[in-house]
Coordinates of C-alpha atoms in Angstrom, one line a residue:
Chain A
M1478 CA 152.2 53.7 206.9
T1479 CA 154.9 53.9 209.6
A1480 CA 157.2 56.9 210.1
T1481 CA 160.2 54.7 209.0
T1482 CA 158.5 53.6 205.8
I1483 CA 157.8 57.3 205.0
G1484 CA 161.4 58.1 205.8
V1485 CA 162.7 55.4 203.5
L1486 CA 160.3 56.4 200.7
G1487 CA 161.4 60.0 201.2
L1488 CA 165.1 59.1 200.8
F1489 CA 164.3 57.0 197.7
S1490 CA 162.3 59.9 196.2
L1491 CA 165.1 62.3 196.9
V1492 CA 167.6 60.2 195.0
V1493 CA 165.2 59.7 192.1
L1494 CA 164.4 63.5 191.9
I1495 CA 168.1 64.4 192.0
L1496 CA 168.9 61.9 189.2
L1497 CA 166.0 63.4 187.2
R1498 CA 167.9 66.8 187.1
I1499 CA 165.8 68.5 189.7
P1500 CA 168.1 71.1 191.4
V1501 CA 169.5 69.6 194.6
A1502 CA 168.1 72.3 196.8
V1503 CA 164.6 71.9 195.3
A1504 CA 164.7 68.1 195.7
L1505 CA 165.8 68.4 199.3
G1506 CA 163.2 71.0 200.1
L1507 CA 160.2 69.3 198.4
V1508 CA 160.9 65.9 199.9
G1509 CA 161.5 67.5 203.3
F1510 CA 158.3 69.5 203.2
F1511 CA 155.9 66.9 201.7
G1512 CA 157.5 64.1 203.8
Y1513 CA 157.0 66.2 207.0
A1514 CA 153.4 66.8 205.9
A1515 CA 152.8 63.1 205.4
L1516 CA 154.0 62.5 209.0
D1517 CA 152.4 65.4 210.8
G1518 CA 150.0 67.1 208.4
F1519 CA 150.3 70.3 206.3
A1520 CA 149.6 72.7 209.2
R1521 CA 152.7 71.5 211.1
A1522 CA 154.8 71.3 207.9
N1523 CA 153.9 74.9 207.1
L1524 CA 154.8 76.0 210.6
M1525 CA 158.2 74.1 210.4
I1526 CA 159.1 75.6 207.0
S1527 CA 158.0 79.2 207.9
G1528 CA 160.9 80.0 210.1
V1529 CA 163.7 78.2 208.1
P1530 CA 164.7 80.8 205.5
V1531 CA 165.3 83.8 207.9
E1532 CA 166.4 81.6 210.8
F1533 CA 169.1 79.8 208.8
G1534 CA 169.9 82.6 206.4
S1535 CA 170.8 85.0 209.2
T1536 CA 173.0 82.6 211.3
Y1537 CA 176.3 84.3 212.4
T1538 CA 178.3 81.1 211.6
L1539 CA 177.0 81.3 208.0
S1540 CA 178.9 84.6 207.5
V1541 CA 182.2 82.7 207.0
V1542 CA 180.9 81.3 203.7
P1543 CA 180.6 84.5 201.7
L1544 CA 183.7 86.1 203.3
F1545 CA 186.1 83.2 202.7
T1546 CA 184.5 82.7 199.2
L1547 CA 185.3 86.4 198.5
M1548 CA 188.9 85.9 199.6
G1549 CA 189.2 82.9 197.3
A1550 CA 187.6 84.8 194.4
V1551 CA 190.0 87.7 194.8
A1552 CA 193.0 85.3 195.1
A1553 CA 192.0 83.6 191.8
S1554 CA 191.5 87.0 190.1
A1555 CA 194.8 88.3 191.3
G1556 CA 196.7 85.5 189.5
L1557 CA 198.4 84.2 192.6
S1558 CA 198.5 80.7 191.1
S1559 CA 201.3 81.4 188.6
D1560 CA 203.5 82.8 191.4
L1561 CA 202.8 79.7 193.5
F1562 CA 203.6 77.4 190.6
Q1563 CA 206.8 79.3 189.9
A1564 CA 207.9 79.0 193.6
G1565 CA 207.1 75.3 193.4
R1566 CA 209.3 74.9 190.3
V1567 CA 212.2 76.5 192.0
L1568 CA 211.7 74.5 195.2
F1569 CA 211.6 71.1 193.4
R1570 CA 214.1 72.0 190.7
G1571 CA 216.1 68.9 189.7
A1572 CA 213.6 66.3 191.0
R1573 CA 212.1 64.0 188.4
G1574 CA 208.5 65.0 187.9
S1575 CA 209.3 68.4 189.4
L1576 CA 206.6 70.2 187.5
A1577 CA 203.9 67.8 188.6
I1578 CA 205.1 68.1 192.2
A1579 CA 205.3 71.9 191.8
S1580 CA 201.7 71.9 190.6
I1581 CA 200.5 69.9 193.7
F1582 CA 202.5 72.2 196.0
A1583 CA 201.0 75.3 194.3
S1584 CA 197.5 73.8 194.6
A1585 CA 198.0 73.2 198.3
M1586 CA 199.2 76.8 198.8
F1587 CA 196.3 78.1 196.6
G1588 CA 193.9 76.0 198.7
A1589 CA 195.1 77.9 201.7
V1590 CA 193.4 81.0 200.4
C1591 CA 190.6 79.5 198.3
G1592 CA 188.1 77.0 199.8
S1593 CA 186.9 75.5 196.5
S1594 CA 188.3 72.4 194.8
V1595 CA 187.0 73.0 191.3
A1596 CA 188.2 76.7 191.5
T1597 CA 191.7 75.4 192.5
A1598 CA 191.7 72.8 189.7
L1599 CA 190.5 75.3 187.1
T1600 CA 193.0 78.0 188.1
M1601 CA 196.0 75.5 188.3
S1602 CA 195.1 73.8 185.1
K1603 CA 195.4 77.2 183.2
V1604 CA 198.9 77.7 184.7
S1605 CA 200.6 74.4 185.1
I1606 CA 199.2 72.1 182.4
P1607 CA 200.6 74.1 179.5
E1608 CA 204.0 74.2 181.2
M1609 CA 204.0 70.4 181.8
L1610 CA 203.0 69.8 178.2
R1611 CA 205.7 72.1 176.9
A1612 CA 208.2 70.1 179.0
K1613 CA 206.8 66.9 177.2
Y1614 CA 205.3 65.5 180.3
P1615 CA 202.8 62.6 179.7
P1616 CA 199.4 64.4 179.4
A1617 CA 197.8 61.8 181.8
L1618 CA 200.3 62.8 184.5
A1619 CA 199.8 66.5 183.9
A1620 CA 196.0 66.1 184.2
G1621 CA 196.2 63.7 187.2
A1622 CA 198.5 66.0 189.2
V1623 CA 196.2 69.0 188.7
A1624 CA 193.0 67.1 189.4
A1625 CA 194.5 65.6 192.6
G1626 CA 196.1 68.9 193.6
G1627 CA 192.7 70.6 193.1
T1628 CA 191.1 68.4 195.8
L1629 CA 193.4 70.0 198.4
G1630 CA 191.4 73.2 198.0
I1631 CA 188.6 71.7 200.0
L1632 CA 190.8 70.0 202.6
I1633 CA 193.3 72.7 203.5
P1634 CA 191.5 75.4 205.4
P1635 CA 189.5 77.6 204.6
S1636 CA 187.3 74.9 203.2
L1637 CA 183.9 75.5 201.8
I1638 CA 182.7 71.9 202.5
L1639 CA 184.0 72.1 206.1
M1640 CA 182.1 75.4 206.6
I1641 CA 178.9 73.8 205.4
Y1642 CA 179.5 70.7 207.5
A1643 CA 180.0 73.0 210.5
I1644 CA 176.7 74.6 209.9
I1645 CA 174.6 71.5 209.4
A1646 CA 176.4 69.4 212.1
Q1647 CA 176.6 72.4 214.5
Q1648 CA 180.3 72.1 215.0
S1649 CA 183.0 74.7 215.5
V1650 CA 184.3 76.1 212.2
A1651 CA 187.6 77.0 213.9
K1652 CA 188.1 73.4 215.2
L1653 CA 187.3 71.9 211.9
F1654 CA 189.8 74.2 210.1
M1655 CA 192.5 73.2 212.5
A1656 CA 191.6 69.5 212.3
A1657 CA 192.0 69.6 208.5
L1658 CA 195.4 71.2 208.5
I1659 CA 197.6 68.2 209.3
P1660 CA 195.7 65.8 207.0
G1661 CA 196.0 68.4 204.3
I1662 CA 199.7 68.5 204.6
I1663 CA 200.0 64.7 204.7
L1664 CA 197.8 64.4 201.6
T1665 CA 200.0 67.0 199.8
V1666 CA 203.1 64.9 200.6
L1667 CA 201.3 61.7 199.5
Y1668 CA 200.2 63.2 196.2
S1669 CA 203.7 64.4 195.6
I1670 CA 205.1 60.9 196.2
T1671 CA 202.5 59.5 193.9
A1672 CA 203.5 62.1 191.2
L1673 CA 207.1 61.1 191.6
I1674 CA 206.4 57.3 191.3
Y1675 CA 203.9 57.8 188.4
Y1676 CA 206.4 60.0 186.5
R1677 CA 209.1 57.3 186.8
W1678 CA 206.6 54.6 185.8
L1679 CA 205.4 56.5 182.7
T1680 CA 208.8 57.7 181.5
G1681 CA 211.1 54.8 182.6
N1682 CA 214.5 56.1 183.6
A1683 CA 214.3 59.2 181.4
P1684 CA 215.9 62.2 183.0
E1685 CA 213.8 65.3 183.8
P1686 CA 213.3 67.3 180.5
E1687 CA 215.6 70.2 180.0
Y1688 CA 212.7 72.6 179.8
A1689 CA 211.5 71.7 183.3
Q1690 CA 215.0 72.3 184.7
R1691 CA 215.4 75.7 183.1
Q1692 CA 215.2 78.0 186.1
S1693 CA 217.4 80.9 186.8
E1694 CA 215.5 82.3 189.8
T1695 CA 216.8 81.9 193.3
M1696 CA 214.8 80.2 196.0
V1697 CA 214.6 83.4 198.1
R1698 CA 213.4 85.5 195.1
S1699 CA 210.7 83.0 194.1
F1700 CA 209.4 82.8 197.7
A1701 CA 209.5 86.6 198.0
R1702 CA 206.9 86.6 195.2
I1703 CA 204.4 84.6 197.3
W1704 CA 204.8 86.4 200.6
H1705 CA 201.3 87.7 200.3
V1706 CA 199.8 84.2 200.3
I1707 CA 201.8 83.2 203.3
V1708 CA 200.8 86.4 205.1
L1709 CA 197.1 85.9 204.3
F1710 CA 197.1 82.3 205.4
G1711 CA 199.2 83.1 208.5
V1712 CA 196.9 85.9 209.6
T1713 CA 193.6 84.2 209.0
L1714 CA 194.4 80.7 210.2
G1715 CA 197.0 81.8 212.8
G1716 CA 194.5 84.3 214.2
I1717 CA 191.9 81.6 214.6
Y1718 CA 194.4 79.1 216.1
A1719 CA 195.7 81.7 218.6
G1720 CA 192.2 82.7 219.6
W1721 CA 192.6 86.3 218.4
F1722 CA 189.7 86.2 215.9
T1723 CA 186.5 84.2 215.4
P1724 CA 186.4 82.5 212.0
T1725 CA 184.0 85.3 210.7
E1726 CA 186.5 87.9 211.8
A1727 CA 189.4 86.0 210.2
A1728 CA 187.4 85.6 207.0
A1729 CA 186.6 89.4 206.9
I1730 CA 190.3 90.3 207.5
G1731 CA 191.4 87.8 204.9
A1732 CA 188.9 89.1 202.3
L1733 CA 189.9 92.8 202.9
G1734 CA 193.6 91.8 203.0
A1735 CA 193.3 90.0 199.7
I1736 CA 191.5 92.9 198.1
L1737 CA 194.1 95.5 199.4
L1738 CA 197.1 93.4 198.4
G1739 CA 195.7 92.8 195.0
L1740 CA 195.1 96.5 194.4
V1741 CA 198.4 97.7 196.0
L1742 CA 200.5 95.2 194.1
G1743 CA 198.7 96.0 190.9
R1744 CA 197.4 92.4 190.5
H1745 CA 193.9 93.5 189.7
K1746 CA 191.8 96.5 189.1
V1747 CA 188.9 98.0 191.0
S1748 CA 186.5 96.6 188.4
D1749 CA 187.9 93.1 189.0
T1750 CA 187.1 93.5 192.7
F1751 CA 183.5 94.4 191.8
T1752 CA 183.3 91.3 189.6
C1753 CA 184.6 89.2 192.5
F1754 CA 181.9 90.6 194.8
F1755 CA 179.2 89.7 192.2
E1756 CA 180.6 86.2 191.6
T1757 CA 180.7 85.6 195.3
I1758 CA 177.1 86.6 195.8
L1759 CA 175.8 84.3 193.1
L1760 CA 177.8 81.4 194.4
V1761 CA 176.8 82.0 198.0
S1762 CA 173.1 82.4 197.1
S1763 CA 173.0 79.0 195.4
L1764 CA 174.9 77.4 198.3
V1765 CA 172.7 79.0 201.0
F1766 CA 169.6 78.0 199.1
I1767 CA 170.8 74.3 199.4
V1768 CA 171.7 74.7 203.1
I1769 CA 168.2 76.1 203.8
A1770 CA 166.5 73.3 201.8
S1771 CA 168.7 70.7 203.7
A1772 CA 167.5 72.2 207.0
V1773 CA 163.9 71.4 205.8
F1774 CA 165.0 67.9 204.8
S1775 CA 166.8 67.4 208.2
Y1776 CA 163.6 68.2 210.1
F1777 CA 161.9 65.5 208.1
V1778 CA 164.6 63.0 208.7
V1779 CA 164.7 63.6 212.4
Q1780 CA 160.9 63.3 212.6
T1781 CA 161.0 59.9 210.8
G1782 CA 163.4 58.4 213.2
V1783 CA 165.2 56.7 210.3
S1784 CA 168.6 57.4 211.9
N1785 CA 167.6 55.6 215.1
Q1786 CA 166.3 52.7 213.1
L1787 CA 169.5 52.6 211.2
I1788 CA 171.6 52.6 214.4
G1789 CA 169.4 49.8 215.8
A1790 CA 169.8 47.8 212.6
V1791 CA 173.5 48.2 212.4
K1792 CA 174.0 47.3 216.1
G1793 CA 171.7 44.3 215.5
I1794 CA 174.0 43.1 212.7
G1795 CA 176.8 43.2 215.3
L1796 CA 179.1 45.5 213.3
D1797 CA 181.9 46.9 215.4
S1798 CA 183.1 50.6 215.2
L1799 CA 185.7 49.8 212.5
G1800 CA 183.1 47.9 210.4
V1801 CA 180.7 50.8 210.6
I1802 CA 183.3 53.4 209.5
V1803 CA 184.4 51.1 206.6
A1804 CA 180.8 50.7 205.6
V1805 CA 180.3 54.5 205.7
C1806 CA 183.4 55.1 203.6
V1807 CA 182.2 52.5 201.0
L1808 CA 178.8 54.2 200.9
Y1809 CA 180.3 57.7 200.3
I1810 CA 182.7 56.3 197.6
V1811 CA 179.7 54.8 195.8
L1812 CA 177.6 57.9 196.2
G1813 CA 180.5 60.0 195.0
A1814 CA 180.2 58.3 191.7
F1815 CA 176.8 59.8 191.1
L1816 CA 176.3 62.8 193.4
E1817 CA 178.0 66.2 193.6
G1818 CA 179.9 66.8 196.9
I1819 CA 177.8 69.4 198.7
G1820 CA 174.6 67.7 197.8
M1821 CA 176.0 64.4 199.0
L1822 CA 177.0 66.0 202.3
L1823 CA 173.6 67.6 202.9
I1824 CA 171.6 64.5 202.0
T1825 CA 173.6 62.0 204.1
V1826 CA 174.9 63.8 207.2
P1827 CA 171.5 63.9 209.0
I1828 CA 171.6 60.1 208.8
T1829 CA 175.2 59.1 209.0
L1830 CA 176.4 61.5 211.7
P1831 CA 174.1 60.1 214.4
L1832 CA 175.2 56.6 213.4
V1833 CA 179.0 57.3 213.7
L1834 CA 178.5 59.4 216.9
S1835 CA 176.7 56.4 218.5
Y1836 CA 179.9 54.4 217.9
G1837 CA 182.0 56.9 219.7
Y1838 CA 183.6 58.7 216.8
D1839 CA 184.3 62.4 217.1
P1840 CA 182.2 64.7 214.9
V1841 CA 185.2 66.9 214.0
W1842 CA 187.1 63.8 212.9
F1843 CA 184.1 62.6 210.9
G1844 CA 183.9 66.0 209.2
V1845 CA 187.5 65.8 208.0
L1846 CA 186.9 62.2 206.9
L1847 CA 183.8 63.3 204.9
V1848 CA 185.9 65.9 203.1
I1849 CA 188.5 63.4 202.1
L1850 CA 185.7 61.0 200.8
I1851 CA 184.2 63.9 198.8
E1852 CA 187.7 64.6 197.4
L1853 CA 187.7 61.0 196.1
G1854 CA 184.4 61.7 194.3
L1855 CA 186.0 64.7 192.7
I1856 CA 188.6 62.7 190.9
H1857 CA 186.9 59.4 190.1
P1858 CA 184.5 58.8 187.2
P1859 CA 181.8 59.3 186.2
M1860 CA 181.1 62.5 188.2
G1861 CA 184.6 63.7 188.9
M1862 CA 184.0 67.5 188.8
N1863 CA 187.7 68.3 188.8
L1864 CA 188.2 66.0 185.8
F1865 CA 185.5 67.9 183.9
A1866 CA 187.0 71.2 184.9
I1867 CA 190.4 70.2 183.5
N1868 CA 188.7 68.9 180.4
A1869 CA 187.0 72.3 179.9
V1870 CA 190.3 74.2 180.2
S1871 CA 192.8 71.9 178.6
K1872 CA 191.3 70.9 175.3
E1873 CA 194.5 69.2 174.2
I1874 CA 194.2 66.4 176.8
N1875 CA 191.4 64.0 176.0
I1876 CA 189.0 62.8 178.8
I1877 CA 190.3 59.2 178.7
D1878 CA 193.8 60.5 179.5
I1879 CA 192.4 62.6 182.3
Y1880 CA 190.6 59.6 183.8
K1881 CA 193.7 57.4 183.4
G1882 CA 195.9 60.1 184.9
S1883 CA 193.8 60.6 188.0
A1884 CA 193.5 56.9 188.8
P1885 CA 196.9 56.5 190.6
F1886 CA 196.2 59.6 192.7
L1887 CA 193.1 57.8 194.2
I1888 CA 195.5 55.7 196.3
A1889 CA 196.7 58.7 198.4
P1890 CA 193.4 59.8 200.0
I1891 CA 192.6 56.1 200.7
L1892 CA 195.9 55.8 202.4
L1893 CA 195.2 58.9 204.4
I1894 CA 191.8 57.5 205.5
V1895 CA 193.5 54.4 206.7
L1896 CA 196.1 56.5 208.6
M1897 CA 193.2 58.6 210.1
I1898 CA 191.4 55.5 211.3
M1899 CA 194.6 54.1 212.8
F1900 CA 195.8 57.4 214.3
P1901 CA 192.8 59.7 214.9
Q1902 CA 195.2 62.2 216.6
I1903 CA 196.4 63.2 213.1
V1904 CA 193.1 65.1 213.0
L1905 CA 192.3 65.7 216.7
W1906 CA 195.7 66.8 218.0
L1907 CA 195.8 70.4 216.6
P1908 CA 192.2 71.4 217.6
A1909 CA 193.0 70.2 221.1
Q1910 CA 195.9 72.7 221.3
M1911 CA 193.8 75.7 220.4
N1912 CA 193.4 78.7 222.7
Chain B
M392 CA 160.9 97.4 178.0
T393 CA 159.7 93.8 178.0
L394 CA 158.9 92.0 181.3
E395 CA 161.9 89.7 180.8
R396 CA 164.3 92.6 180.5
A397 CA 162.7 94.4 183.5
L398 CA 163.2 91.2 185.5
A399 CA 166.8 90.9 184.4
H400 CA 167.5 94.4 185.5
T401 CA 165.7 93.8 188.9
A402 CA 167.7 90.6 189.4
R403 CA 171.0 92.4 188.6
A404 CA 170.1 95.2 191.0
C405 CA 169.4 92.6 193.7
T406 CA 172.8 91.0 193.2
A407 CA 174.4 94.4 193.4
L408 CA 172.6 95.1 196.7
G409 CA 173.8 91.7 197.9
A410 CA 177.4 92.6 197.0
L411 CA 176.9 95.9 198.9
A412 CA 175.7 93.9 201.9
L413 CA 178.8 91.7 201.7
A414 CA 181.0 94.8 201.6
V415 CA 179.2 96.2 204.6
M416 CA 179.7 92.9 206.5
M417 CA 183.4 92.8 205.6
F418 CA 184.1 96.5 206.6
A419 CA 182.0 96.3 209.8
T420 CA 183.8 93.2 211.0
N421 CA 187.2 94.7 210.2
Y422 CA 186.3 97.9 211.9
D423 CA 185.1 96.0 214.9
V424 CA 188.4 94.0 215.2
V425 CA 190.6 97.0 214.8
A426 CA 188.5 99.2 217.2
R427 CA 188.3 96.4 219.8
S428 CA 192.0 95.6 219.7
V429 CA 193.4 99.1 219.3
F430 CA 190.9 101.4 221.1
R431 CA 189.1 98.9 223.2
A432 CA 185.9 100.2 221.8
P433 CA 184.2 97.4 219.7
L434 CA 181.5 98.3 217.2
Y435 CA 178.2 98.1 219.0
G436 CA 175.9 95.6 217.4
A437 CA 178.6 94.0 215.2
V438 CA 176.9 90.6 215.5
D439 CA 173.5 92.0 214.5
I440 CA 175.0 93.8 211.5
V441 CA 176.7 90.6 210.3
E442 CA 173.6 88.5 210.8
M443 CA 171.5 91.0 208.8
M444 CA 174.0 91.4 206.1
V445 CA 174.6 87.7 205.7
L446 CA 170.8 87.2 205.1
C447 CA 171.0 89.9 202.4
S448 CA 174.0 88.3 200.8
A449 CA 172.4 84.9 200.9
F450 CA 169.0 85.8 199.3
L451 CA 169.7 88.8 197.0
G452 CA 171.6 86.7 194.5
L453 CA 168.8 84.1 194.2
P454 CA 166.7 85.9 191.5
E455 CA 169.7 86.1 189.2
I456 CA 170.6 82.5 189.9
C457 CA 167.0 81.5 188.9
L458 CA 167.1 83.7 185.8
R459 CA 170.3 82.1 184.7
D460 CA 169.0 78.7 185.7
E461 CA 172.3 78.0 187.4
Q462 CA 171.3 76.0 190.4
I463 CA 173.4 73.1 191.4
R464 CA 172.1 69.9 189.8
V465 CA 173.2 66.4 188.9
D466 CA 173.1 66.0 185.1
I467 CA 174.4 62.4 184.8
V468 CA 171.1 61.4 183.1
D469 CA 172.0 63.6 180.1
S470 CA 174.3 60.9 178.7
F471 CA 171.7 58.2 178.7
V472 CA 168.4 59.7 177.5
P473 CA 167.4 61.4 174.2
P474 CA 167.2 65.2 173.9
Q475 CA 163.4 65.3 174.1
V476 CA 163.5 63.6 177.5
I477 CA 166.1 66.0 178.7
A478 CA 163.9 68.9 177.5
A479 CA 160.9 67.4 179.4
L480 CA 163.1 67.0 182.5
K481 CA 164.2 70.6 182.3
V482 CA 160.5 71.7 182.3
L483 CA 159.8 69.4 185.3
A484 CA 162.8 70.9 187.1
L485 CA 161.5 74.5 186.5
L486 CA 158.0 73.6 187.7
A487 CA 159.4 71.9 190.8
T488 CA 161.5 75.0 191.5
I489 CA 158.5 77.3 191.2
L490 CA 156.6 75.0 193.6
F491 CA 159.3 75.0 196.3
L492 CA 160.0 78.7 196.0
G493 CA 156.3 79.3 196.2
I494 CA 155.9 77.2 199.3
L495 CA 158.8 79.1 201.0
A496 CA 157.3 82.5 199.9
A497 CA 153.8 81.6 201.1
N498 CA 155.1 80.5 204.5
V499 CA 157.4 83.4 205.1
T500 CA 154.4 85.8 205.3
H501 CA 153.2 84.5 208.6
P502 CA 156.4 85.2 210.6
M503 CA 156.7 88.5 208.8
V504 CA 153.3 89.6 209.9
D505 CA 153.9 88.3 213.5
S506 CA 157.3 90.1 213.6
W507 CA 155.6 93.4 212.6
R508 CA 152.6 92.9 214.9
F509 CA 154.7 92.1 218.0
G510 CA 157.5 94.6 217.2
D511 CA 160.3 92.0 217.2
I512 CA 163.8 93.6 217.1
K513 CA 167.4 92.6 216.9
P514 CA 168.9 92.4 220.4
D515 CA 171.8 94.8 220.2
T516 CA 170.9 97.4 217.5
G517 CA 167.1 97.4 218.1
F518 CA 166.6 97.1 214.4
P519 CA 163.1 95.7 213.6
T520 CA 163.2 92.2 212.1
Y521 CA 160.1 92.4 209.8
P522 CA 162.1 94.1 207.0
L523 CA 164.4 91.1 206.9
Y524 CA 161.3 88.8 206.4
A525 CA 160.0 91.3 203.8
L526 CA 163.3 91.2 201.9
T527 CA 163.3 87.4 202.0
L528 CA 159.7 87.4 200.7
F529 CA 160.6 89.9 197.9
T530 CA 163.6 87.8 196.7
L531 CA 161.6 84.6 196.8
I532 CA 158.8 86.2 194.7
A533 CA 161.3 87.6 192.3
S534 CA 162.9 84.2 192.1
V535 CA 159.5 82.6 191.3
A536 CA 159.0 85.2 188.5
A537 CA 162.5 84.6 187.2
T538 CA 162.0 80.8 187.0
A539 CA 158.6 81.4 185.3
V540 CA 160.4 83.5 182.7
V541 CA 162.9 80.7 182.1
L542 CA 160.0 78.3 181.8
I543 CA 158.3 80.5 179.2
R544 CA 161.7 80.9 177.4
T545 CA 162.1 77.1 177.3
F546 CA 158.6 76.7 175.7
R547 CA 159.3 79.5 173.2
G548 CA 162.6 77.9 172.3
R549 CA 160.9 74.6 171.7
D550 CA 158.2 76.2 169.5
A551 CA 160.8 78.1 167.5
S552 CA 162.7 74.9 166.8

């Protein structure tokens, strides 16, 4: 059996194992280990796997994951989301669909301190969906706005997916964070425009409900309530951009800052802080376990030479660089229907990254593109983790309405991808300005 | 105290130690930034401390994850197959988990022994590296035990029903 055949069989087995409910980490690790053994024998496979846990588990770059996760957990526990939603309500007061836009705005701001999409969707659905339903908004719009807004959590830095991509693709976390910032802002605007149009489409020319307009707070006062989010985001991301801190240092400052602000402002108790630490450790352990297993899998993939065969085959077909990137996008959209985001990233990047690099694409640009493609998977059925998160919290909205409501919001990330392909500087300009 | 309860306490204690490691990493990094910027006296060995603590944070939560059976998995098949098949798949997943954790644990022993024999140390702090391998080995063994407990629990649950 040739190395390529073993590689293809390995990939096929991996997909089968994952679909058979084997944990993603275990499937990656077993296929990687036994595949490597099939190529080079068990002695070499044992040697390869022996160094992986400690080598990968003690990487300095990896430290951004627990620290930024802690910052997000504290932000969620401190109830920042309701202040952000309130500020959004005041900011967009008077506009039709103002509550949906406020929810998207609040999600984007919350994403600036929390790197998880599902956590953002869960937190925001508790705060904004009841308000939208009270204002008699169509349930589908309420669910769609929160599901779409939640995806901003993994695009606007700090992003958990970007951190993991940085580790496996050996790219700079700082550059990836900066690269995702402008696309994150554009996507927030595109989602807001979608909410505006969708509201009009669903309600005809009906005016904004009175309940949604009922706001006595001034703009200054409502923004004064979210100064801590602005400070946290400014210090962490600003510090990285200015070259004052490494991403690990920024994450540590952000985590400690979030804890202190929460305690000083009376937003959470010391016991809540302990809970955040425990939750972070459990989340990080399961993530790092997958990263370690994916390292084993990557060694196997590299050894098979499948990536080189794929590059040769694609060049043989005569696809140009645009054709390749469109094909990669279609592949990820299809995979996103069946696979969870991090798993999809870890399985595919060892194969797709060399392919896109061989066509001259920038690895930082590709990382941001991957995040947007993963976002699509979070809001389209059947997987759509954000949709399930909303379904779990908002029992009054049925899953069909959630599916229907998220559908119009799929246009915005696709439009952003088109813009990124046409104007790569949307992604690459800001990292190039860094100190 | 039953074996299962003892394991649950051990797993919780490991998670608590992981949380402590995370706190050490956060405080050490903050101290390093402040001391470097204000007093021009950075914390010596800050990178070593972060690397050691991130390893602890990464592995010490694993036994509790395994005990709760909360690893990331794709459960799309649940909507298409009968409950008996799902139960069988759960058992298969637990066996596969034990196999992979066992392979990792068995292979970590070699570098641990080598690290101890050759006196490997961290470059800045001079801290020996074999305790890091030992900690990793301990958490992997604890995770195998935790997964085995879940497997036994699954069988018992089946027998009871």
